[in-house]
Amino acid sequence: MSLRPSLRLVRWVSAGALLAGAAASGAACSSKELALTLVDPCQGVQGFEGFRSRASYVEFAVFESECPNNTCGDLDPQLALGNTQGALKTSLVPINQALPSIGDLPVRKYAFAAVLKDDTCKPIAYGCTCADVEDISKVEINVAAWSNCSGSGCSEAQACTEMSAPGCVAPAACVNGRCDGDPDPDSSVPPDASDDNPPTGPCSLRVIASGALPAPISDTAALSGPAVTATDAGFVIGYREQHPDTTAMQAVLQGVSDSGSPSSPSKIALGNCSSTPSDGVGIASQGSAGLMVVSLPECGLGNGAGAAFITFGANGARTGDNTLRNPGFTGLTLARGQSLVPVPSSSSEYELVYRAEMTSGAELQGATLEGLGFKGNARILLGAQPVDFGQIALTSAVSGILGQITGGSSMLLRVGPPGGATVDVALPAASWGAITAYTGRVAVMVPEGSGVTYSLTDSLGADLGTGTISVNDVRGGDVVALNDRLLMLTASTGNLTIHRFTGAATTPVAGEQAPFLGSVGSTSLSGFQGELVGMAAARNRVAMAWLTRSRLQSGDSVGGWAVLECAN
């Protein structure tokens, strides 16, 4: 019979160890001791104090984890911010006080973490060790400022200099190691969890964090977008806004970490224009860097319509921008989502799909981008048929082009190997769609009747699964793949719902829905019209963003974002 360790942390010790304790477990009169030690590698380092002498509080947390590559996985970014949300068990006490008993732990793998905080609740150091409690008799956690270190190594100065994460933000005060308004230290329920979205199952879609997008350029700004992409550091959200009086346009980039910590937004001026754009924006990432594409209307200056190209780092900070116009274009528009994808075989190239409007008509064009502009000439897609919009999905094994033919009775999905899509799949005619590709498959979702229709195919156009989802008043949506799941986001007035499907690599099977009615976590959906949404997924995380409406009304927020948990 497997033992169930009961972890109990009892006292402080010296000689480099911060904290030591023991676990007692019992099964059929058997017992097992599981010792825990927090080690301060900076104690005794010349020129630095140990972290124990600098800390006022210590918080211990236990997380379920698969221990990928014997690490704590993606917990490091949130622990560096002092964030223990999602832990099965937590305990926080003054630095020189013993922690209370943690209780029984079923035998499996866990991530054991500790965060040290100063008297302002600022996290100054942390550590994490992942282990299977069935195979060990002790857990040792090295506590230091690991977030200061780079992937290539860590110097003593980096590891022993306090982290730069903030403490409590005024007017909140640090009380017993917690900022006013934080959840109870022993609670395992995160502050953004809601009764409408209880954590259940391995892909719980529990809200890790949510928040509002940056304040608008005007209380009645015109908005378009959003689009979301995953980067090495988390997620980046992009959208465009225009001032109704000055006609000034700007692009906005907002980075959010996997733990839900927003970075400082980047706002990029796009000039003034009497025309108000209403199309989508394109955004994609190659991991450590990304690209955003925003259309530019023809503003009566004779230089035609075009686009702005904005490069950014993994946290969403702008690194460069450029604008290009074509005098022959009367308009250039992007679909609501999936107009830009990275090229799998390149670390710097992207594929862009856009609707080019000319005096002779409109057609769907595709182009390869590199840096801040085009690489080679544009290509005509879907046989030069006039289109309302077009979208793209791409992997190393399959490509898909989704387009609504103007006046057509159906939407067209053209699939095939990369660079050779020739097989057509018909879908219901619609005013918007969503598409994604993973391994050798393409998944699409389009509105139809009182809900949405979805379809899964491959490069040969085979029917790998089709179905419908009933949704009242659906106005927007998106689709992503994560692990062996398809996640379909549908939006309606004041509401968002994520529909979970398992079997993405075989035959998709519908699972439970995760509805967000009136709010996502603590972020309100007040005024949300249900049209402008985007979603991305990576590393057991799902990020979604929404804009309240295409033209704000006084008192509206721009919109919001949320990071959700979807473990395998």
PDB file of C-alpha atoms in Angstrom, residues 358-455:
ATOM      1  CA  MET A 358      -8.840  48.319 -56.000  1.00  0.00           C
ATOM      2  CA  THR A 359     -10.972  50.254 -58.449  1.00  0.00           C
ATOM      3  CA  SER A 360     -11.272  47.034 -60.474  1.00  0.00           C
ATOM      4  CA  GLY A 361     -12.575  45.017 -57.504  1.00  0.00           C
ATOM      5  CA  ALA A 362     -11.371  43.164 -54.429  1.00  0.00           C
ATOM      6  CA  GLU A 363      -9.275  40.015 -54.119  1.00  0.00           C
ATOM      7  CA  LEU A 364      -7.582  37.975 -51.426  1.00  0.00           C
ATOM      8  CA  GLN A 365      -3.811  38.285 -51.458  1.00  0.00           C
ATOM      9  CA  GLY A 366      -1.073  36.544 -49.535  1.00  0.00           C
ATOM     10  CA  ALA A 367       2.482  37.667 -48.882  1.00  0.00           C
ATOM     11  CA  THR A 368       5.575  36.514 -47.034  1.00  0.00           C
ATOM     12  CA  LEU A 369       6.857  39.073 -44.535  1.00  0.00           C
ATOM     13  CA  GLU A 370      10.311  39.423 -43.050  1.00  0.00           C
ATOM     14  CA  GLY A 371      11.432  42.130 -40.681  1.00  0.00           C
ATOM     15  CA  LEU A 372       9.272  45.190 -41.222  1.00  0.00           C
ATOM     16  CA  GLY A 373       8.010  44.538 -44.726  1.00  0.00           C
ATOM     17  CA  PHE A 374       7.366  42.229 -47.650  1.00  0.00           C
ATOM     18  CA  LYS A 375       9.722  39.511 -48.843  1.00  0.00           C
ATOM     19  CA  GLY A 376       9.007  39.116 -52.547  1.00  0.00           C
ATOM     20  CA  ASN A 377       5.755  39.771 -54.374  1.00  0.00           C
ATOM     21  CA  ALA A 378       2.220  39.212 -53.148  1.00  0.00           C
ATOM     22  CA  ARG A 379       0.200  36.230 -54.418  1.00  0.00           C
ATOM     23  CA  ILE A 380      -3.464  36.055 -55.404  1.00  0.00           C
ATOM     24  CA  LEU A 381      -5.359  33.465 -53.350  1.00  0.00           C
ATOM     25  CA  LEU A 382      -8.606  31.562 -53.943  1.00  0.00           C
ATOM     26  CA  GLY A 383      -8.467  32.034 -57.695  1.00  0.00           C
ATOM     27  CA  ALA A 384      -8.888  35.807 -57.748  1.00  0.00           C
ATOM     28  CA  GLN A 385     -12.496  35.496 -56.603  1.00  0.00           C
ATOM     29  CA  PRO A 386     -13.806  38.578 -54.779  1.00  0.00           C
ATOM     30  CA  VAL A 387     -13.851  37.952 -51.039  1.00  0.00           C
ATOM     31  CA  ASP A 388     -15.257  39.626 -47.947  1.00  0.00           C
ATOM     32  CA  PHE A 389     -12.370  38.423 -45.764  1.00  0.00           C
ATOM     33  CA  GLY A 390      -9.670  35.748 -45.605  1.00  0.00           C
ATOM     34  CA  GLN A 391      -7.779  33.900 -42.858  1.00  0.00           C
ATOM     35  CA  ILE A 392      -4.805  31.561 -42.714  1.00  0.00           C
ATOM     36  CA  ALA A 393      -3.524  28.646 -40.619  1.00  0.00           C
ATOM     37  CA  LEU A 394      -0.169  26.947 -41.150  1.00  0.00           C
ATOM     38  CA  THR A 395       2.058  24.202 -39.782  1.00  0.00           C
ATOM     39  CA  SER A 396       4.991  22.344 -41.316  1.00  0.00           C
ATOM     40  CA  ALA A 397       2.526  19.697 -42.569  1.00  0.00           C
ATOM     41  CA  VAL A 398      -0.633  21.546 -43.602  1.00  0.00           C
ATOM     42  CA  SER A 399      -1.949  24.932 -44.647  1.00  0.00           C
ATOM     43  CA  GLY A 400      -5.471  26.275 -44.727  1.00  0.00           C
ATOM     44  CA  ILE A 401      -6.989  29.397 -46.297  1.00  0.00           C
ATOM     45  CA  LEU A 402     -10.492  30.338 -45.142  1.00  0.00           C
ATOM     46  CA  GLY A 403     -12.429  32.930 -47.123  1.00  0.00           C
ATOM     47  CA  GLN A 404     -15.967  34.143 -47.605  1.00  0.00           C
ATOM     48  CA  ILE A 405     -16.564  34.581 -51.325  1.00  0.00           C
ATOM     49  CA  THR A 406     -18.488  37.796 -51.922  1.00  0.00           C
ATOM     50  CA  GLY A 407     -22.106  36.935 -52.633  1.00  0.00           C
ATOM     51  CA  GLY A 408     -21.341  33.224 -52.332  1.00  0.00           C
ATOM     52  CA  SER A 409     -23.651  30.667 -50.772  1.00  0.00           C
ATOM     53  CA  SER A 410     -20.835  29.074 -48.790  1.00  0.00           C
ATOM     54  CA  MET A 411     -17.534  29.874 -47.142  1.00  0.00           C
ATOM     55  CA  LEU A 412     -14.504  28.265 -48.747  1.00  0.00           C
ATOM     56  CA  LEU A 413     -11.730  26.420 -46.912  1.00  0.00           C
ATOM     57  CA  ARG A 414      -8.787  25.527 -49.144  1.00  0.00           C
ATOM     58  CA  VAL A 415      -6.332  23.027 -47.647  1.00  0.00           C
ATOM     59  CA  GLY A 416      -3.196  21.193 -48.688  1.00  0.00           C
ATOM     60  CA  PRO A 417       0.498  20.945 -47.901  1.00  0.00           C
ATOM     61  CA  PRO A 418       2.294  24.243 -47.209  1.00  0.00           C
ATOM     62  CA  GLY A 419       2.542  26.222 -50.424  1.00  0.00           C
ATOM     63  CA  GLY A 420       0.249  23.832 -52.288  1.00  0.00           C
ATOM     64  CA  ALA A 421      -3.302  24.142 -50.947  1.00  0.00           C
ATOM     65  CA  THR A 422      -5.680  22.959 -53.705  1.00  0.00           C
ATOM     66  CA  VAL A 423      -8.479  20.980 -51.990  1.00  0.00           C
ATOM     67  CA  ASP A 424     -11.689  22.899 -51.256  1.00  0.00           C
ATOM     68  CA  VAL A 425     -14.075  22.259 -48.358  1.00  0.00           C
ATOM     69  CA  ALA A 426     -17.415  24.094 -48.281  1.00  0.00           C
ATOM     70  CA  LEU A 427     -18.722  25.655 -45.065  1.00  0.00           C
ATOM     71  CA  PRO A 428     -21.817  27.745 -44.312  1.00  0.00           C
ATOM     72  CA  ALA A 429     -21.664  31.326 -45.569  1.00  0.00           C
ATOM     73  CA  ALA A 430     -20.914  33.704 -42.698  1.00  0.00           C
ATOM     74  CA  SER A 431     -19.764  37.186 -41.769  1.00  0.00           C
ATOM     75  CA  TRP A 432     -16.828  35.884 -39.716  1.00  0.00           C
ATOM     76  CA  GLY A 433     -14.887  32.705 -39.059  1.00  0.00           C
ATOM     77  CA  ALA A 434     -12.063  31.241 -36.991  1.00  0.00           C
ATOM     78  CA  ILE A 435      -9.288  28.863 -38.024  1.00  0.00           C
ATOM     79  CA  THR A 436      -6.301  27.120 -36.458  1.00  0.00           C
ATOM     80  CA  ALA A 437      -3.822  24.440 -37.520  1.00  0.00           C
ATOM     81  CA  TYR A 438      -1.863  21.920 -35.452  1.00  0.00           C
ATOM     82  CA  THR A 439       0.326  19.009 -36.564  1.00  0.00           C
ATOM     83  CA  GLY A 440      -1.348  17.932 -39.839  1.00  0.00           C
ATOM     84  CA  ARG A 441      -4.860  19.177 -39.103  1.00  0.00           C
ATOM     85  CA  VAL A 442      -6.937  22.297 -39.673  1.00  0.00           C
ATOM     86  CA  ALA A 443      -9.919  23.224 -37.485  1.00  0.00           C
ATOM     87  CA  VAL A 444     -12.431  25.906 -38.433  1.00  0.00           C
ATOM     88  CA  MET A 445     -15.502  27.405 -36.787  1.00  0.00           C
ATOM     89  CA  VAL A 446     -18.164  29.596 -38.410  1.00  0.00           C
ATOM     90  CA  PRO A 447     -21.502  30.953 -37.182  1.00  0.00           C
ATOM     91  CA  GLU A 448     -24.630  29.245 -38.484  1.00  0.00           C
ATOM     92  CA  GLY A 449     -28.237  29.583 -37.385  1.00  0.00           C
ATOM     93  CA  SER A 450     -28.499  29.648 -33.591  1.00  0.00           C
ATOM     94  CA  GLY A 451     -24.903  28.659 -32.940  1.00  0.00           C
ATOM     95  CA  VAL A 452     -21.682  27.687 -34.685  1.00  0.00           C
ATOM     96  CA  THR A 453     -20.579  24.899 -37.012  1.00  0.00           C
ATOM     97  CA  TYR A 454     -17.105  23.410 -36.676  1.00  0.00           C
ATOM     98  CA  SER A 455     -15.097  21.191 -38.995  1.00  0.00           C
TER      99      SER A 455
END
